[in-house]
C-alpha atoms as an extended CHARMM CRD file, in Angstrom:
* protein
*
       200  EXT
         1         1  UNK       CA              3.0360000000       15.8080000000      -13.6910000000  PROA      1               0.0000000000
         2         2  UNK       CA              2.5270000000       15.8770000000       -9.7420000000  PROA      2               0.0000000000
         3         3  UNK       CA              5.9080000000       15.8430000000       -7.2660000000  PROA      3               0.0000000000
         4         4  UNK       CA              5.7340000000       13.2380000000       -4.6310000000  PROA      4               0.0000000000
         5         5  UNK       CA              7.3200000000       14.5050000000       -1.7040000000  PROA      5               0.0000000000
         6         6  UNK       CA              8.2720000000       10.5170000000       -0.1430000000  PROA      6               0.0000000000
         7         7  UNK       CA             10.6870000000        7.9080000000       -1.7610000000  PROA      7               0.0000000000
         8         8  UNK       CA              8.4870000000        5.2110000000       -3.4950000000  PROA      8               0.0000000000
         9         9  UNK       CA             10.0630000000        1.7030000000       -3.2650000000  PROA      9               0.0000000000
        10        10  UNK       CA              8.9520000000       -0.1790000000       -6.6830000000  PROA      10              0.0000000000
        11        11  UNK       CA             10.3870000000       -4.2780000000       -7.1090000000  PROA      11              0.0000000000
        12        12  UNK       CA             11.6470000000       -3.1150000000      -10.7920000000  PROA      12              0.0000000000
        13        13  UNK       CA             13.0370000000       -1.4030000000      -13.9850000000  PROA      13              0.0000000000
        14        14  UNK       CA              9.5670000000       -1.6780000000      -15.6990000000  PROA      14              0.0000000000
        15        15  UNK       CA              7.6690000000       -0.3740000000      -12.3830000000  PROA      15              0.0000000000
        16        16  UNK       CA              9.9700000000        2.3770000000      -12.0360000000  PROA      16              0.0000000000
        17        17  UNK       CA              9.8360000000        3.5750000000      -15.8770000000  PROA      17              0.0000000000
        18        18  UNK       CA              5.8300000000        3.0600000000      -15.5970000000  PROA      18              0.0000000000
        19        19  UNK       CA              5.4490000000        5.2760000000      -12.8160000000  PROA      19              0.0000000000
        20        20  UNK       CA              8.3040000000        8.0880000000      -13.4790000000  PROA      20              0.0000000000
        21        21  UNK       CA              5.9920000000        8.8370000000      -16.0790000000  PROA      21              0.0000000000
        22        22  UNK       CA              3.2280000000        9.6090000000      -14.2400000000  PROA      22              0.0000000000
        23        23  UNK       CA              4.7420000000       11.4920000000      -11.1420000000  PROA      23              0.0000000000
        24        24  UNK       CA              7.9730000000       13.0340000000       -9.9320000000  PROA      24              0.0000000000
        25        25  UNK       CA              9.3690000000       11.2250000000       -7.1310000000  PROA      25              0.0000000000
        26        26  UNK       CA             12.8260000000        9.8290000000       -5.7710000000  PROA      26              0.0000000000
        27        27  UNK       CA             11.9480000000        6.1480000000       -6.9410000000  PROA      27              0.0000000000
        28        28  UNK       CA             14.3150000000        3.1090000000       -5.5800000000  PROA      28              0.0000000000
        29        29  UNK       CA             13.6990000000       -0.5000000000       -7.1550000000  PROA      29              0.0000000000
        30        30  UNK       CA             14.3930000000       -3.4450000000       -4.9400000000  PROA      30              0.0000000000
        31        31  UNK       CA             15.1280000000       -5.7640000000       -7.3730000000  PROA      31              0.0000000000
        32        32  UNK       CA             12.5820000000       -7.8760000000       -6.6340000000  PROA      32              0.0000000000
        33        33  UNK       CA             13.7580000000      -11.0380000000       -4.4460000000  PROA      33              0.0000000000
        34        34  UNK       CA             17.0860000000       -9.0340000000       -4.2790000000  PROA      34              0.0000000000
        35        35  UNK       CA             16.3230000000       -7.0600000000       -1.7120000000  PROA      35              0.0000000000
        36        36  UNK       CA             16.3720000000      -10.3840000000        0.7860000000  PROA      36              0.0000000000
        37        37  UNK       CA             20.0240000000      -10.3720000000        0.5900000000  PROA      37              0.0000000000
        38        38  UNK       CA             20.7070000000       -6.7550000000        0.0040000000  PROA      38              0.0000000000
        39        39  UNK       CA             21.4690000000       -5.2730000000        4.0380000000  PROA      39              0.0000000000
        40        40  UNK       CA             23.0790000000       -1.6770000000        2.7270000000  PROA      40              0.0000000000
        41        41  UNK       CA             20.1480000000       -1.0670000000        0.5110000000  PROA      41              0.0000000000
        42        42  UNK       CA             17.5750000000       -2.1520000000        3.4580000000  PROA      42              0.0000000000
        43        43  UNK       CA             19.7770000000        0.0430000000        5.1720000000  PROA      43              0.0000000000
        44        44  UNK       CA             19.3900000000        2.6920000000        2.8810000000  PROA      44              0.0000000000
        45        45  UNK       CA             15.5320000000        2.3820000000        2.9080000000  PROA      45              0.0000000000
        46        46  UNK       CA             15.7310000000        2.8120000000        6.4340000000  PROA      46              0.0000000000
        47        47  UNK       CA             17.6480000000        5.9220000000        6.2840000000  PROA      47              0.0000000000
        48        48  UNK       CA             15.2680000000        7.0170000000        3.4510000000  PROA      48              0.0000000000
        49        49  UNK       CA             12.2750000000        6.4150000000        5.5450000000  PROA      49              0.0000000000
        50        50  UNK       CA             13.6360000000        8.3720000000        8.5770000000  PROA      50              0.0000000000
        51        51  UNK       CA             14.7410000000       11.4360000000        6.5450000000  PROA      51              0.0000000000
        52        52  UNK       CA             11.5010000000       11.7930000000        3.4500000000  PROA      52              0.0000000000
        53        53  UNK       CA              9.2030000000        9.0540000000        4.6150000000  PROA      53              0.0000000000
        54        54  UNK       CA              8.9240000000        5.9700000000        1.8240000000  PROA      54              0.0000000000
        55        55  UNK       CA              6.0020000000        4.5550000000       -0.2750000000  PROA      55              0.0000000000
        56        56  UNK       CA              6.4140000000        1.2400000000       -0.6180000000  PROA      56              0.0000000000
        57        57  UNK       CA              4.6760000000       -0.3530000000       -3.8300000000  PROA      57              0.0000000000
        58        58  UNK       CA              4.9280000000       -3.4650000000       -4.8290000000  PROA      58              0.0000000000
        59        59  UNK       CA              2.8390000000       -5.9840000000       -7.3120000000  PROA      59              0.0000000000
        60        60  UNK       CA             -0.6100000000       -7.5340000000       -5.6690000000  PROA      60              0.0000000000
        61        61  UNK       CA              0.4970000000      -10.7450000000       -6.5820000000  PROA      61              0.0000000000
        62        62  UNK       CA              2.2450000000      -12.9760000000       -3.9960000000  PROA      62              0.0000000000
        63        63  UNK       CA              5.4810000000      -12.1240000000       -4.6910000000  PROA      63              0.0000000000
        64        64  UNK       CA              4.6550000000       -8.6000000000       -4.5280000000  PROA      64              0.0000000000
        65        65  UNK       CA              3.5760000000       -8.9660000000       -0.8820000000  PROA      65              0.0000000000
        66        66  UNK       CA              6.0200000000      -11.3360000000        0.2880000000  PROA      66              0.0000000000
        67        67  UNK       CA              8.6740000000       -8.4060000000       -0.9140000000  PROA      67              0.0000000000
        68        68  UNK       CA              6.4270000000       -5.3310000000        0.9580000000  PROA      68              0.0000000000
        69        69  UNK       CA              6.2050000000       -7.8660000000        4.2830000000  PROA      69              0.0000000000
        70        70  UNK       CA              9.4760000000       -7.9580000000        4.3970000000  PROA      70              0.0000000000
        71        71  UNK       CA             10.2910000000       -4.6040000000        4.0130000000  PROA      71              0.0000000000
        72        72  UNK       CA              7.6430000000       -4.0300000000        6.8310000000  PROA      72              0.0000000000
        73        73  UNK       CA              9.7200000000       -6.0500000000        9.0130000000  PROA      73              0.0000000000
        74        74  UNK       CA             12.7930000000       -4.6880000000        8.1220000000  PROA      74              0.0000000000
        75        75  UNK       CA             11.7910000000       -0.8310000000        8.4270000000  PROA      75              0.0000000000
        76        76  UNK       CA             10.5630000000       -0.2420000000       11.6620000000  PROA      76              0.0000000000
        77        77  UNK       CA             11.2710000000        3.5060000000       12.0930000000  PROA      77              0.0000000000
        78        78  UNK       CA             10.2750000000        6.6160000000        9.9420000000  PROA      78              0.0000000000
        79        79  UNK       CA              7.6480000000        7.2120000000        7.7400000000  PROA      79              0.0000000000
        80        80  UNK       CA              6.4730000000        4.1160000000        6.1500000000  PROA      80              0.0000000000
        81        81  UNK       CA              3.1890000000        4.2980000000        3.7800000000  PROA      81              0.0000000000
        82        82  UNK       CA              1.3340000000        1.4080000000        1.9980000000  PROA      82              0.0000000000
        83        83  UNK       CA              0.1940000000        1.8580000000       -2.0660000000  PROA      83              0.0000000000
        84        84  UNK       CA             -1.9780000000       -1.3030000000       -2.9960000000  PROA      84              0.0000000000
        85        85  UNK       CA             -3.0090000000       -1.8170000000       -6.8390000000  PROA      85              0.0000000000
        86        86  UNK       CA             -5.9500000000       -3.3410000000       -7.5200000000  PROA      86              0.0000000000
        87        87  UNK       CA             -6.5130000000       -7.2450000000       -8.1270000000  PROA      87              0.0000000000
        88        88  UNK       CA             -6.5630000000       -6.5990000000      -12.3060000000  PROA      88              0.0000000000
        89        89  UNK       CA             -6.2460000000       -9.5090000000      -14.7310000000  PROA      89              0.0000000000
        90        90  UNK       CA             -4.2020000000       -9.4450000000      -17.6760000000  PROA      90              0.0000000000
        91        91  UNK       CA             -0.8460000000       -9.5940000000      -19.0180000000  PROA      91              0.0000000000
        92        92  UNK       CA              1.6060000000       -6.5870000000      -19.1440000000  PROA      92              0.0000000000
        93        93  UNK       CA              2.5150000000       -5.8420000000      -22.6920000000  PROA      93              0.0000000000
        94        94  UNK       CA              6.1100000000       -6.3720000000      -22.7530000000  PROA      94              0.0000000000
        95        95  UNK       CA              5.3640000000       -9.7070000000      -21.9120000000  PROA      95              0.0000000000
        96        96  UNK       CA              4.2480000000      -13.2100000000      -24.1510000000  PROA      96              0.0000000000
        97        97  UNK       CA              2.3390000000      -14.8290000000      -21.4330000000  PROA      97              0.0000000000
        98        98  UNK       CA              0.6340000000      -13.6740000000      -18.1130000000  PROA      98              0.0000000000
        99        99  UNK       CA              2.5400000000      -14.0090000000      -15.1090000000  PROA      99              0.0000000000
       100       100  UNK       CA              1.1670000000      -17.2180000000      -12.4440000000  PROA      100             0.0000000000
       101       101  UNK       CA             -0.8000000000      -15.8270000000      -10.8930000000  PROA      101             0.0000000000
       102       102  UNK       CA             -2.9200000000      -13.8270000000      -14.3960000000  PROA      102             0.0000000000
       103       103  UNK       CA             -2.4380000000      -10.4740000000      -12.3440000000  PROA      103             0.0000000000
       104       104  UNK       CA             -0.9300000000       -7.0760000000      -13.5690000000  PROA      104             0.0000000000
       105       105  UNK       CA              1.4470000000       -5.4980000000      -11.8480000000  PROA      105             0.0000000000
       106       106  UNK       CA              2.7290000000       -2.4700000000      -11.1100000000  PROA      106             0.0000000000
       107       107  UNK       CA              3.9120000000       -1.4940000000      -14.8300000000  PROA      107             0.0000000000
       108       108  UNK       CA              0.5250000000       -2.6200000000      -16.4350000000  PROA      108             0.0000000000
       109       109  UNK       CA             -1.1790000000        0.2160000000      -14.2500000000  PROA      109             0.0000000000
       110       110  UNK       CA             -2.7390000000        3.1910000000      -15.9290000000  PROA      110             0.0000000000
       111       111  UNK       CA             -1.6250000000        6.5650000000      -14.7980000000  PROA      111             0.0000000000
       112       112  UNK       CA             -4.8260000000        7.4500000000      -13.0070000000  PROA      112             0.0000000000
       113       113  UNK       CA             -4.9050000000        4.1530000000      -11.3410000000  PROA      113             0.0000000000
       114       114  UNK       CA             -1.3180000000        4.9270000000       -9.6710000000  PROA      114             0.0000000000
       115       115  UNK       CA             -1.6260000000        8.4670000000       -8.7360000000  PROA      115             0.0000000000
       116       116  UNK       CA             -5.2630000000        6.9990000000       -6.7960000000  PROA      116             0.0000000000
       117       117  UNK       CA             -3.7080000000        4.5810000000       -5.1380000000  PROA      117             0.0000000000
       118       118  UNK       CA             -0.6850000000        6.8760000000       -3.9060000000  PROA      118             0.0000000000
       119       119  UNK       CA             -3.6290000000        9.0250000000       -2.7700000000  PROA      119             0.0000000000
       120       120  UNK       CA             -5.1000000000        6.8550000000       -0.9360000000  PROA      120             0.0000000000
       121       121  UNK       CA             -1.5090000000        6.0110000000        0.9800000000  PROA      121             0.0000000000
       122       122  UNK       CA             -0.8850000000        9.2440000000        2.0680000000  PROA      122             0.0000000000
       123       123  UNK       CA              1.2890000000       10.4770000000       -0.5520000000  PROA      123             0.0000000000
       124       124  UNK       CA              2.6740000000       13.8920000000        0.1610000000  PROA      124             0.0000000000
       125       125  UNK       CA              1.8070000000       15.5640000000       -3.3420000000  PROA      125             0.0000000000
       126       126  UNK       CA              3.8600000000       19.0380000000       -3.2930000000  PROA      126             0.0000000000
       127       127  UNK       CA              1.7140000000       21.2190000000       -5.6980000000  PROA      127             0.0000000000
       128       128  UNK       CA             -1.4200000000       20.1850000000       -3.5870000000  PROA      128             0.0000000000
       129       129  UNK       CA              0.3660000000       20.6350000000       -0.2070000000  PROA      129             0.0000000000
       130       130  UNK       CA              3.0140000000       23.1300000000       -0.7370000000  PROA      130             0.0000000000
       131       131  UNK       CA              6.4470000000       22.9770000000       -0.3810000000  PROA      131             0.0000000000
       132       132  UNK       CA              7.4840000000       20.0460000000        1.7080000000  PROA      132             0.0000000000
       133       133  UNK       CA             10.7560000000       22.1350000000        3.3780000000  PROA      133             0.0000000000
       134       134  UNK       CA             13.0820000000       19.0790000000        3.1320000000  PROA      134             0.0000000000
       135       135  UNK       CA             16.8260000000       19.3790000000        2.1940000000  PROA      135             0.0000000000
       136       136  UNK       CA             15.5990000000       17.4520000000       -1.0830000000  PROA      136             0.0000000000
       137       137  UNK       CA             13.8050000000       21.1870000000       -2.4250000000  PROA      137             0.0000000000
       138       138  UNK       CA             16.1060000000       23.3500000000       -4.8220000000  PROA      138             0.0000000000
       139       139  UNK       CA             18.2720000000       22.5610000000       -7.0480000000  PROA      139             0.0000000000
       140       140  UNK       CA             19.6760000000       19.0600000000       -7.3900000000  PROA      140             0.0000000000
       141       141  UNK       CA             23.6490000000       17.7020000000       -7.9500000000  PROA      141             0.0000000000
       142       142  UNK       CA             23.6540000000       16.7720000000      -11.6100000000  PROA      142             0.0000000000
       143       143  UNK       CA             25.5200000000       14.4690000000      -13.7010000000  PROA      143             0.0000000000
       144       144  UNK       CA             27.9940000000       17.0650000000      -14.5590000000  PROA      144             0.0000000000
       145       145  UNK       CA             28.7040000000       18.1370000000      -11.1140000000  PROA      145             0.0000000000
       146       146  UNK       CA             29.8470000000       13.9710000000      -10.4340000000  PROA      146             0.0000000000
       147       147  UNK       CA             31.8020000000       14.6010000000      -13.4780000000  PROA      147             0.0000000000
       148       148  UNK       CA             33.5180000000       17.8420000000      -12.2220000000  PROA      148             0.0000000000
       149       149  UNK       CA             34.0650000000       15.7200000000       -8.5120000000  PROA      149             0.0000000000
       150       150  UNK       CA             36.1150000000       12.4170000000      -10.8760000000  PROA      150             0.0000000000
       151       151  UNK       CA             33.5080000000       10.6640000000       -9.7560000000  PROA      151             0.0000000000
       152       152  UNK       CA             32.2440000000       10.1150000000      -13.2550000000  PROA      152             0.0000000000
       153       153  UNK       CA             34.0010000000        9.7820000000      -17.3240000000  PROA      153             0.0000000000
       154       154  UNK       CA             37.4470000000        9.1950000000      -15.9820000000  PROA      154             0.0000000000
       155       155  UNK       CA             39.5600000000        6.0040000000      -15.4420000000  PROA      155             0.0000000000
       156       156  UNK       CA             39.7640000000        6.3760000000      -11.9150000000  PROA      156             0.0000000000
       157       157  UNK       CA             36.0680000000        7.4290000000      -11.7460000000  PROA      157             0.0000000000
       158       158  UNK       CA             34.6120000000        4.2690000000      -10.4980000000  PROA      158             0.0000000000
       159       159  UNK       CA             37.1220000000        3.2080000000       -7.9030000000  PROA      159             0.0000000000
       160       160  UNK       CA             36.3540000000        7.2650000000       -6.6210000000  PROA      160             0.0000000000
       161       161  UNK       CA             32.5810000000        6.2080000000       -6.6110000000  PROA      161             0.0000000000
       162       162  UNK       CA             32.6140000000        3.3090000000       -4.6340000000  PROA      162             0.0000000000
       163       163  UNK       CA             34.8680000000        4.7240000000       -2.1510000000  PROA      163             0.0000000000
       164       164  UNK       CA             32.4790000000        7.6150000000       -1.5300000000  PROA      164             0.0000000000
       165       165  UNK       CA             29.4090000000        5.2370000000       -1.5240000000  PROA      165             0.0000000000
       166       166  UNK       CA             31.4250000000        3.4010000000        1.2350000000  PROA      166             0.0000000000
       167       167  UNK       CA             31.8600000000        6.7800000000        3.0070000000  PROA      167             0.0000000000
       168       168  UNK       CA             28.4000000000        7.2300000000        3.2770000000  PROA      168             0.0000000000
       169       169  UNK       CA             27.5160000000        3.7060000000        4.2010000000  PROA      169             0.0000000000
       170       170  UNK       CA             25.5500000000        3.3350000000        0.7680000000  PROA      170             0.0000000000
       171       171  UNK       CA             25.0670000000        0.0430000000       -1.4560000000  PROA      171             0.0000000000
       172       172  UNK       CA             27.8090000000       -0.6700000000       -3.3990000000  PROA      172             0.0000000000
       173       173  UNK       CA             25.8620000000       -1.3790000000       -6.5730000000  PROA      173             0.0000000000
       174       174  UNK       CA             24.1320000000        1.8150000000       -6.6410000000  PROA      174             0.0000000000
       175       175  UNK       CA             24.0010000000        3.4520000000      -10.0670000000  PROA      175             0.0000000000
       176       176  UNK       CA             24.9710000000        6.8780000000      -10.5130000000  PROA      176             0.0000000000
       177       177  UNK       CA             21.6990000000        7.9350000000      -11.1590000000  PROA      177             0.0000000000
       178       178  UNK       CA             20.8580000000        6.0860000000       -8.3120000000  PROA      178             0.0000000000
       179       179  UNK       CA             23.5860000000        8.4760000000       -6.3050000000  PROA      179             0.0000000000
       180       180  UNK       CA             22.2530000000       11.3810000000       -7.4640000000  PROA      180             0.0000000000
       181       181  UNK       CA             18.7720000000       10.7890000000       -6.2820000000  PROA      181             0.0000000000
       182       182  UNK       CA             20.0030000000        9.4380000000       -2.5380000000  PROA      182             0.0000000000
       183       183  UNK       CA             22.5080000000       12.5370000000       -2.0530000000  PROA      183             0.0000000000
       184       184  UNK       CA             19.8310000000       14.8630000000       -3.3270000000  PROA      184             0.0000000000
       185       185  UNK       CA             16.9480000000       13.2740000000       -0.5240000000  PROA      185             0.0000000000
       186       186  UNK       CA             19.5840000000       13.0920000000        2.0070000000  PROA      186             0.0000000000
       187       187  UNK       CA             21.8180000000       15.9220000000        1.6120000000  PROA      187             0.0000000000
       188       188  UNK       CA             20.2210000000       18.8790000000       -0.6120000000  PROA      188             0.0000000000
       189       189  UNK       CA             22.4700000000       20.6010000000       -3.1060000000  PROA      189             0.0000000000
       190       190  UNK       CA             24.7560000000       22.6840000000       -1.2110000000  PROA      190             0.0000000000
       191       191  UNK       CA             25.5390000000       19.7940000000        1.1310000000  PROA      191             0.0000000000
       192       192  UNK       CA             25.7570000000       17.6180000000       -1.1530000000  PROA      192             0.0000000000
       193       193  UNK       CA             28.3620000000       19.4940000000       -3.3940000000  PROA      193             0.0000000000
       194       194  UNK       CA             30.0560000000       19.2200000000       -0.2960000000  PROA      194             0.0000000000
       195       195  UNK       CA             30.0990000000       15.7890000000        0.1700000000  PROA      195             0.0000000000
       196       196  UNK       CA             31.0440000000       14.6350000000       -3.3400000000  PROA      196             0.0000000000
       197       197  UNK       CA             34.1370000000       17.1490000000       -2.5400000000  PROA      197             0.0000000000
       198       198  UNK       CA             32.8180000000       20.4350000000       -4.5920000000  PROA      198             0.0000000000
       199       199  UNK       CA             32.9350000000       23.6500000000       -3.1740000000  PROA      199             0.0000000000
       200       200  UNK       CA             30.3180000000       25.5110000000       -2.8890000000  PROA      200             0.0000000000
């Protein structure tokens, strides 16, 4: 499996579990329309884009480009790259029917298919380019370590969380997972021990 150096923007839960298996990556969903009304995770995006450079890819149906145009718009500064699947026809498995317009998406992609069209964006691939020398290489904050900060499995734990994601100006519905992938492309272990009020 290939490391992705960038942060690749996906619309959903099905896109993201599609292409985690095909690369490693830092991999943010939008939620499809969601992301119209969502201004701290734009703002995270933007943050995201000035600090690893994003990927944004999104279905090549309508939808799919009305959500990437708007992200355009909205993301003005940093890094941003373009990954376009191809026009396929068909009908994702998951699903009964075909979606409107008869195209798959992003989840009914084969793994080759993805890691060509991430190519072809400009993907920074880490075992073909090296080490990419951002605070995201090393070792990463881990579940446990949010545990150790009461940030997770106690009854004050969430109240803790949202107070920190406030704090560092980050969406309020982000999951933990979620946290652990923005502190680790925006912080790097050691800081980000720090920051979730661990010493190192």
């Amino acid at each position: 499996m290939q490391t992705i150096q960038e942060v690749i923007i996906v619309e959903g839960r099905y896109d993201k579990n599609t292409l985690s298996q095909v690369v490693r990556a830092t991999i943010l969903e939008t939620q499809g329309y969601g992301i119209f009304n969502d201004k701290q995770k734009l703002q995270l995006i933007r943050r995201l884009a000035a600090e690893r450079g994003v990927i944004i890819l999104t279905d090549s149906d309508s939808a799919g480009f009305l959500i990437r145009n708007h992200l355009k718009g909205s993301v003005s500064e940093g890094r941003v790259l373009h990954a376009y699947i191809p026009d396929r026809h068909g009908k994702e498995r998951r699903k009964t029917e075909a979606g409107r317009e008869g195209k798959l998406g992003v989840e009914g992609m084969d793994g080759e298919t993805l890691l060509e069209v991430l190519r072809r964006a400009g993907a920074t691939f880490r075992d073909v380019a090296g080490e990419s020398g951002t605070k995201a290489d090393g070792r990463k904050l881990t579940k446990a370590d949010l545990y150790q900060a009461g940030l997770t499995g106690r009854p004050d734990s969430k109240a803790r969380r949202q107070a920190l994601l406030q704090t560092l100006d980050l969406p309020e519905n982000l999951t933990t997972n979620g946290l652990l992938d923005v502190l680790h492309v925006l912080y790097g272990y050691e800081e980000g021990l720090r920051v979730v009020g661990l010493s190192v």
